[in-house]
Short mmCIF file of C-alpha atoms in Angstrom, two decimals:
data_model
loop_
_atom_site.label_atom_id
_atom_site.label_comp_id
_atom_site.label_asym_id
_atom_site.label_seq_id
_atom_site.Cartn_x
_atom_site.Cartn_y
_atom_site.Cartn_z
CA MET A 1 -45.91 91.02 16.84
CA ALA A 2 -46.49 93.99 14.56
CA SER A 3 -43.75 95.28 12.31
CA THR A 4 -42.02 98.41 13.58
CA PRO A 5 -39.89 100.98 11.75
CA VAL A 6 -36.13 100.65 12.07
CA HIS A 7 -34.34 103.76 13.30
CA GLY A 8 -31.85 105.29 10.94
CA GLY A 9 -33.96 107.40 8.60
CA THR A 10 -34.66 104.67 6.03
CA ASP A 11 -37.92 103.09 4.86
CA SER A 12 -36.82 99.60 5.86
CA MET A 13 -38.91 97.70 8.39
CA ALA A 14 -38.41 94.61 10.48
CA MET A 15 -39.82 91.56 8.72
CA PRO A 16 -42.90 89.95 10.31
CA PRO A 17 -42.24 86.60 12.00
CA TYR A 18 -42.28 83.28 10.16
CA ARG A 19 -45.37 81.20 10.60
CA ALA A 20 -46.39 77.72 9.54
CA LEU A 21 -49.58 78.17 7.52
CA LEU A 22 -52.41 75.69 7.01
CA VAL A 23 -55.58 76.15 4.98
CA VAL A 24 -58.31 73.58 4.20
CA ASP A 25 -61.13 73.76 1.70
CA ILE A 26 -64.27 71.63 1.26
CA LYS A 27 -64.49 70.10 -2.19
CA ASP A 28 -67.58 71.12 -4.16
CA PHE A 29 -68.94 73.25 -1.32
CA SER A 30 -71.31 75.11 -3.66
CA GLY A 31 -72.68 71.77 -4.90
CA TYR A 32 -74.41 71.15 -1.56
CA PRO A 33 -77.89 72.59 -0.94
CA GLY A 34 -77.63 76.15 0.36
CA ARG A 35 -79.52 75.36 3.56
CA TRP A 36 -76.54 73.27 4.74
CA HIS A 37 -73.76 75.77 4.01
CA GLU A 38 -73.80 77.36 7.45
CA ASP A 39 -73.67 73.98 9.21
CA MET A 40 -70.76 72.90 7.01
CA THR A 41 -68.85 76.14 7.68
CA ARG A 42 -69.29 75.70 11.44
CA ALA A 43 -68.27 72.03 11.26
CA VAL A 44 -64.82 72.64 9.69
CA PRO A 45 -63.11 73.87 12.93
CA ASP A 46 -64.58 70.88 14.79
CA ILE A 47 -63.23 68.49 12.16
CA LEU A 48 -59.77 70.07 12.45
CA THR A 49 -59.90 69.84 16.24
CA GLY A 50 -60.78 66.15 15.92
CA ALA A 51 -57.78 65.61 13.63
CA PHE A 52 -55.51 67.43 16.09
CA ALA A 53 -56.79 65.22 18.92
CA ARG A 54 -56.02 62.11 16.84
CA SER A 55 -52.50 63.52 16.43
CA GLY A 56 -51.96 63.62 20.21
CA TRP A 57 -53.15 67.13 20.97
CA SER A 58 -55.94 67.00 23.52
CA GLU A 59 -57.20 70.41 22.46
CA SER A 60 -56.43 73.06 19.87
CA PRO A 61 -52.63 73.28 19.62
CA SER A 62 -51.10 75.72 22.10
CA MET A 63 -48.80 76.88 19.31
CA GLU A 64 -51.72 78.24 17.24
CA ARG A 65 -51.25 81.95 16.53
CA PHE A 66 -54.29 82.96 14.48
CA SER A 67 -57.23 81.46 12.62
CA ASP A 68 -59.96 82.59 10.28
CA THR A 69 -62.81 81.12 8.26
CA THR A 70 -62.84 81.33 4.47
CA GLY A 71 -66.51 80.37 4.12
CA ASP A 72 -65.94 76.92 2.65
CA GLY A 73 -62.71 76.37 4.57
CA TYR A 74 -60.44 77.47 7.37
CA VAL A 75 -56.96 78.97 7.72
CA LEU A 76 -54.58 78.62 10.69
CA GLY A 77 -51.18 80.05 11.59
CA PHE A 78 -48.69 78.28 13.91
CA GLU A 79 -45.21 78.65 15.20
CA PRO A 80 -42.86 77.35 12.48
CA SER A 81 -41.71 74.49 14.71
CA MET A 82 -45.17 72.93 14.23
CA LEU A 83 -44.73 72.54 10.46
CA PRO A 84 -43.46 68.90 10.47
CA LEU A 85 -46.39 67.83 12.71
CA LEU A 86 -48.86 69.46 10.32
CA VAL A 87 -47.46 67.26 7.56
CA HIS A 88 -47.45 64.12 9.64
CA PRO A 89 -49.40 62.82 11.48
CA PHE A 90 -52.01 65.58 10.96
CA LEU A 91 -52.81 64.90 7.26
CA ASP A 92 -53.31 61.16 7.81
CA ASN A 93 -55.45 61.87 10.91
CA LEU A 94 -57.57 64.36 8.97
CA GLN A 95 -58.31 61.55 6.49
CA GLN A 96 -59.42 59.31 9.39
CA GLU A 97 -61.53 62.05 10.98
CA LEU A 98 -63.39 62.64 7.72
CA GLU A 99 -64.00 58.91 7.30
CA TYR A 100 -65.56 58.85 10.77
CA ARG A 101 -67.69 61.95 10.18
CA ASN A 102 -69.01 60.72 6.84
CA LYS A 103 -70.13 57.41 8.33
CA VAL A 104 -71.34 58.42 11.80
CA ALA A 105 -72.29 62.09 11.70
CA PRO A 106 -72.60 63.49 8.15
CA VAL A 107 -72.62 67.28 8.13
CA ALA A 108 -75.49 67.54 5.64
CA PRO A 109 -78.07 64.76 6.26
CA ALA A 110 -79.93 65.64 3.05
CA ALA A 111 -76.72 64.96 1.14
CA ALA A 112 -75.70 61.82 3.02
CA ASP A 113 -74.89 60.09 -0.29
CA ARG A 114 -72.05 62.58 -0.78
CA THR A 115 -68.84 62.35 1.22
CA LEU A 116 -67.14 65.37 2.73
CA ARG A 117 -63.67 65.79 1.18
CA MET A 118 -60.94 68.40 1.67
CA ARG A 119 -57.98 69.95 -0.11
CA VAL A 120 -55.14 71.09 2.16
CA SER A 121 -52.35 73.60 1.50
CA LEU A 122 -49.22 73.99 3.68
CA HIS A 123 -46.66 76.77 3.52
CA VAL A 124 -44.21 78.63 5.74
CA GLY A 125 -43.31 82.28 5.49
CA SER A 126 -43.49 85.77 6.91
CA THR A 127 -46.95 87.03 7.92
CA THR A 128 -48.34 89.68 10.21
CA ASP A 129 -49.16 88.50 13.72
CA SER A 130 -50.42 90.78 16.50
CA GLY A 131 -50.55 87.97 19.02
CA THR A 132 -54.25 88.67 19.63
CA ASN A 133 -55.76 86.85 16.64
CA ARG A 134 -57.25 90.04 15.30
CA LEU A 135 -58.46 90.94 11.84
CA GLY A 136 -55.50 91.28 9.48
CA ASP A 137 -53.28 88.75 11.20
CA GLY A 138 -51.73 86.31 8.77
CA SER A 139 -51.44 88.84 5.94
CA GLY A 140 -48.53 88.87 3.53
CA ALA A 141 -47.13 87.29 0.38
CA ALA A 142 -46.89 83.91 2.14
CA ARG A 143 -50.66 83.96 2.74
CA ILE A 144 -51.31 84.65 -0.93
CA ALA A 145 -49.05 81.77 -1.96
CA LEU A 146 -50.88 79.50 0.50
CA HIS A 147 -54.23 80.11 -1.21
CA ARG A 148 -52.83 80.00 -4.75
CA GLN A 149 -51.52 76.50 -4.04
CA LEU A 150 -54.96 75.45 -2.81
CA ASP A 151 -56.48 76.52 -6.13
CA ALA A 152 -53.87 74.75 -8.28
CA ALA A 153 -55.10 72.27 -10.88
CA ALA A 154 -52.61 69.70 -9.58
CA VAL A 155 -54.24 69.34 -6.15
CA ARG A 156 -57.78 69.54 -7.54
CA HIS A 157 -56.87 66.71 -9.91
CA LEU A 158 -56.04 64.47 -6.93
CA LEU A 159 -59.64 64.45 -5.70
CA GLU A 160 -61.20 64.39 -9.15
CA GLU A 161 -59.22 61.30 -10.21
CA SER A 162 -59.73 59.30 -7.01
CA ASN A 163 -62.61 57.35 -5.48
CA PRO A 164 -64.85 59.83 -3.56
CA ARG A 165 -65.59 57.27 -0.85
CA THR A 166 -61.92 56.40 -0.25
CA THR A 167 -59.67 59.40 -0.88
CA LEU A 168 -60.92 62.22 1.33
CA VAL A 169 -57.78 64.38 1.69
CA ALA A 170 -55.39 65.75 -0.93
CA ALA A 171 -52.52 67.97 0.22
CA ILE A 172 -50.06 70.31 -1.48
CA LEU A 173 -46.86 71.63 0.14
CA SER A 174 -44.81 74.58 -1.01
CA SER A 175 -41.18 73.95 -1.93
CA ARG A 176 -40.09 75.70 1.27
CA ALA A 177 -42.42 73.64 3.47
CA TYR A 178 -41.30 70.43 1.73
CA GLU A 179 -37.62 71.23 2.21
CA ASP A 180 -37.99 72.32 5.86
CA ALA A 181 -40.34 69.56 7.04
CA VAL A 182 -39.87 66.56 4.71
CA LEU A 183 -36.35 66.64 3.29
CA SER A 184 -35.04 67.55 6.73
CA GLY A 185 -36.53 64.31 8.07
CA TYR A 186 -38.56 66.02 10.79
CA SER A 187 -41.95 64.96 9.45
CA GLY A 188 -41.15 61.24 9.60
CA LEU A 189 -42.42 60.67 6.02
CA ASP A 190 -40.13 59.50 3.25
CA ASP A 191 -39.76 62.00 0.42
CA SER A 192 -40.69 59.27 -2.11
CA LEU A 193 -44.32 59.66 -0.97
CA PHE A 194 -44.46 63.15 -2.52
CA VAL A 195 -44.80 64.11 -6.17
CA LYS A 196 -43.43 67.36 -7.53
CA ALA A 197 -45.89 69.43 -9.56
CA PRO A 198 -46.00 72.92 -11.08
CA VAL A 199 -48.36 75.56 -9.71
CA GLU A 200 -49.71 78.18 -12.10
CA VAL A 201 -52.61 80.22 -10.72
CA LYS A 202 -53.17 83.76 -12.01
CA THR A 203 -49.75 85.46 -11.83
CA TYR A 204 -48.38 83.00 -9.26
CA ARG A 205 -45.78 80.48 -10.49
CA ASP A 206 -43.91 77.96 -8.35
CA GLU A 207 -43.12 74.30 -7.75
CA ALA A 208 -44.99 72.35 -5.08
CA TYR A 209 -45.28 68.79 -3.77
CA LEU A 210 -48.37 66.60 -3.64
CA TYR A 211 -49.30 64.12 -0.93
CA VAL A 212 -52.36 61.86 -0.53
CA PRO A 213 -52.79 59.85 2.69
CA ARG A 214 -54.99 57.26 0.96
CA PRO A 215 -54.78 57.25 -2.86
CA SER A 216 -57.32 55.33 -4.92
CA GLY A 217 -58.91 55.04 -8.35
CA GLY A 218 -57.19 56.89 -11.17
CA LEU A 219 -54.36 58.02 -8.90
CA LEU A 220 -53.17 54.42 -8.67
CA HIS A 221 -53.51 53.83 -12.41
CA ARG A 222 -52.42 57.14 -13.92
CA GLY A 223 -50.47 58.89 -11.18
CA PHE A 224 -50.75 62.24 -9.42
CA ARG A 225 -49.86 64.61 -12.23
CA VAL A 226 -52.41 66.49 -14.29
CA PRO A 227 -52.30 65.08 -17.85
CA GLU A 228 -50.59 67.46 -20.25
CA VAL A 229 -52.73 68.69 -23.14
CA PRO A 230 -50.89 68.35 -26.48
CA ALA A 231 -50.06 71.73 -27.96
CA ALA A 232 -51.86 72.65 -31.17
CA PRO A 233 -49.55 72.29 -34.19
CA SER A 234 -48.18 75.55 -35.55
CA ARG A 235 -49.25 76.81 -38.94
CA ALA A 236 -45.83 76.06 -40.38
CA ALA A 237 -45.98 72.48 -39.11
CA ALA A 238 -49.47 72.02 -40.53
CA GLU A 239 -48.39 73.29 -43.94
CA ALA A 240 -45.31 71.06 -43.86
CA SER A 241 -47.50 68.00 -43.26
CA THR A 242 -49.82 68.86 -46.20
CA PRO A 243 -48.84 67.15 -49.47
CA SER A 244 -47.58 69.57 -52.12
CA ASP A 245 -48.90 69.62 -55.69
CA ARG A 246 -45.90 67.52 -56.71
CA SER A 247 -46.72 65.01 -53.98
CA ARG A 248 -50.31 64.84 -55.19
CA ALA A 249 -49.08 64.14 -58.70
CA ASP A 250 -46.82 61.40 -57.43
CA LEU A 251 -49.70 59.84 -55.55
CA GLY A 252 -51.66 59.74 -58.79
CA GLN A 253 -49.12 57.40 -60.41
CA SER A 254 -50.16 54.40 -58.34
CA GLY A 255 -52.73 51.99 -59.61
CA ALA A 256 -55.00 52.50 -56.61
CA THR A 257 -58.06 54.73 -56.81
CA ARG A 258 -57.47 58.00 -54.92
CA ASN A 259 -59.15 61.37 -54.67
CA ILE A 260 -56.83 64.23 -53.68
CA SER A 261 -58.12 67.82 -53.78
CA GLY A 262 -60.67 67.01 -56.48
CA ILE A 263 -58.25 65.06 -58.72
CA ARG A 264 -59.43 61.53 -59.21
CA ASN A 265 -57.09 58.87 -60.57
CA ILE A 266 -58.34 55.49 -61.72
CA GLY A 267 -55.79 52.97 -62.96
CA GLY A 268 -53.50 55.61 -64.42
CA ILE A 269 -56.19 57.67 -66.24
CA SER A 270 -56.41 61.12 -64.72
CA ASN A 271 -58.91 63.91 -65.21
CA VAL A 272 -59.31 67.34 -63.67
CA GLY A 273 -62.83 68.64 -63.17
CA GLY A 274 -64.69 66.09 -65.33
CA SER A 275 -65.48 62.45 -65.99
CA VAL A 276 -63.08 59.93 -67.49
CA PHE A 277 -64.04 56.81 -69.37
CA GLY A 278 -61.47 54.39 -70.70
CA ASP A 279 -59.26 51.44 -70.09
CA ASN A 280 -56.16 51.35 -67.92
CA ARG A 281 -53.83 52.74 -70.58
CA PRO A 282 -52.42 56.26 -70.22
CA GLN A 283 -54.41 58.51 -72.56
CA THR A 284 -53.85 62.19 -73.23
CA HIS A 285 -55.07 64.58 -75.89
CA VAL A 286 -53.61 67.79 -77.27
CA GLY A 287 -56.10 70.06 -78.98
CA ILE A 288 -59.71 71.14 -78.70
CA GLY A 289 -62.36 68.59 -79.48
CA ASP A 290 -63.62 65.11 -78.63
CA ILE A 291 -61.71 61.84 -78.63
CA ASN A 292 -63.19 58.41 -79.30
CA THR A 293 -61.23 55.47 -77.93
CA ALA A 294 -61.69 51.75 -78.29
CA SER A 295 -63.25 51.51 -74.84
CA GLY A 296 -65.35 54.66 -74.65
CA PRO A 297 -65.58 58.40 -75.30
CA ILE A 298 -63.44 60.98 -73.51
CA ARG A 299 -64.88 64.45 -73.76
CA THR A 300 -62.61 67.34 -73.01
CA THR A 301 -62.13 71.00 -73.78
CA ARG A 302 -58.60 71.03 -72.33
CA ARG A 303 -55.39 70.97 -74.32
CA ASP A 304 -54.11 67.49 -73.56
CA THR A 305 -52.29 64.75 -75.51
CA HIS A 306 -53.88 61.75 -77.27
CA ALA A 307 -51.99 58.53 -78.00
CA PRO A 308 -54.43 55.59 -77.89
CA ARG A 309 -55.10 53.02 -80.56
CA GLY A 310 -58.40 54.52 -81.52
CA ASP A 311 -59.11 57.17 -84.17
CA GLN A 312 -58.86 60.91 -83.85
CA GLN A 313 -61.31 62.82 -86.01
CA ILE A 314 -61.06 66.50 -86.87
CA GLY A 315 -64.31 67.87 -88.23
CA PRO A 316 -64.98 70.89 -90.44
CA ARG A 317 -63.13 73.92 -89.10
CA THR A 318 -62.21 77.35 -90.30
CA GLU A 319 -58.97 77.25 -88.24
CA HIS A 320 -56.68 74.60 -86.92
CA HIS A 321 -54.37 74.49 -83.89
CA GLY A 322 -51.76 72.06 -85.11
CA PRO A 323 -53.15 68.80 -83.63
CA GLU A 324 -50.85 65.84 -83.38
CA HIS A 325 -51.89 62.23 -83.84
CA TYR A 326 -49.97 59.19 -82.63
CA GLY A 327 -51.60 55.83 -83.13
CA GLN A 328 -52.80 53.21 -85.58
CA GLY A 329 -56.19 54.60 -86.55
CA HIS A 330 -57.29 56.85 -89.42
CA GLN A 331 -56.86 60.61 -89.43
CA PHE A 332 -59.21 62.74 -91.49
CA ALA A 333 -58.35 66.34 -92.28
CA ALA A 334 -61.33 67.23 -94.48
CA PRO A 335 -65.14 67.18 -94.14
CA LEU A 336 -66.78 63.77 -94.53
CA ASP A 337 -70.01 63.04 -96.36
CA ARG A 338 -70.45 59.47 -95.22
CA PRO A 339 -70.90 57.94 -91.75
CA ASN A 340 -68.22 55.25 -92.07
CA PHE A 341 -64.86 54.53 -93.50
CA GLY A 342 -63.26 51.09 -93.22
CA ASP A 343 -63.80 49.97 -89.65
CA SER A 344 -64.46 53.52 -88.34
CA ASN A 345 -67.90 55.11 -87.75
CA PHE A 346 -68.49 58.85 -87.43
CA THR A 347 -71.31 61.16 -86.53
CA GLN A 348 -70.98 64.86 -87.29
CA GLY A 349 -72.94 67.81 -88.58
CA SER A 350 -73.35 68.65 -92.23
CA PRO A 351 -70.56 70.76 -93.72
CA THR A 352 -71.41 74.38 -94.29
CA THR A 353 -70.23 74.16 -97.94
CA ALA A 354 -70.71 71.14 -100.18
CA PRO A 355 -67.36 69.70 -101.22
CA ASP A 356 -66.35 69.70 -104.85
CA PRO A 357 -66.34 66.07 -106.01
CA GLY A 358 -63.50 66.81 -108.35
CA ALA A 359 -61.40 68.71 -105.85
CA VAL A 360 -58.05 67.27 -105.00
CA ASP A 361 -56.02 68.30 -101.92
CA GLU A 362 -52.31 69.00 -101.75
CA LYS A 363 -51.51 65.32 -101.32
CA GLY A 364 -53.49 64.32 -104.39
CA THR A 365 -56.32 62.67 -102.53
CA SER A 366 -60.00 63.24 -102.88
CA GLY A 367 -61.62 65.61 -100.40
CA VAL A 368 -64.47 63.14 -100.04
CA GLU A 369 -62.37 60.41 -98.53
CA GLY A 370 -59.67 62.55 -96.96
CA ALA A 371 -56.24 61.22 -96.11
CA HIS A 372 -55.03 58.81 -93.50
CA ASP A 373 -51.79 57.83 -91.84
CA ASP A 374 -49.61 55.07 -93.10
#
């Protein structure tokens, strides 16, 4: 029945009648050789007729209003009173019909190693219906929702996660179809056999319900829902999980060897941008020059602090930066003209000006031998 204008000078129109809507789709239709596509398209109505016959209808249901091919599937419209029967026993009988066809009369002989499987979408809503099954019948928002459900990841997941030789039918029902046919009790199936799932296809958003007549494989182990992909952490969260400079410094206090952002710590001796040689005692150096310790040389051009038990030697300079020395070794503040002093050995360049043997520094000591700590 076509929609007709309502008298009264308004743009309102009578709503098209409600119809129970069914659409089926062959899984991986394009994966079959092209030479078999026509045969598969022609076989779909026959498969549906076989499933209807298994449901107790000797021929195509008398309540059918319109039908149309989709190329790799088929769409049908019925009187709304047929909706519970399309849920059960039709879906279970479609599974049985496909099992029979795959074993006895495969649609594509060249692809006999592949089983024919179908996705099914059920909905109920207002659609156009001329009563003559003409082009354009079944149009409307309900028809769009019917096909969006069929393309949902949730129903595709049902066939992808199951055994291809066992699970041949995966169905999705709109919320309205589920409420009218299942929750009402008219379909004869318990609502615990259905799993609620979101549908998000293009701009279409809704909740639907999944049903599988014969689940297998991953569906039994992991369930019907599509696994959720963890959201990528936000930039703020990533920065919060990154150790701060203070945290890196704290990590360097442990005795374990660690390398954090180029800072390597070995047994409490730390160095930035260079090599470190020494024992496990904290060693720092303030000034510009080289340090010799009891266990090896530390070369640095950084202003650090030095407090080991070794000696600190300051060679000939024209300026000084106030070095500090804490330790038990000798400190020399003047040029040296001999390679050793007591238990200390030195290697340095020749002074630019020969020292005066008779010169005495402010402390009353010879410039040749220098001065040392107490």
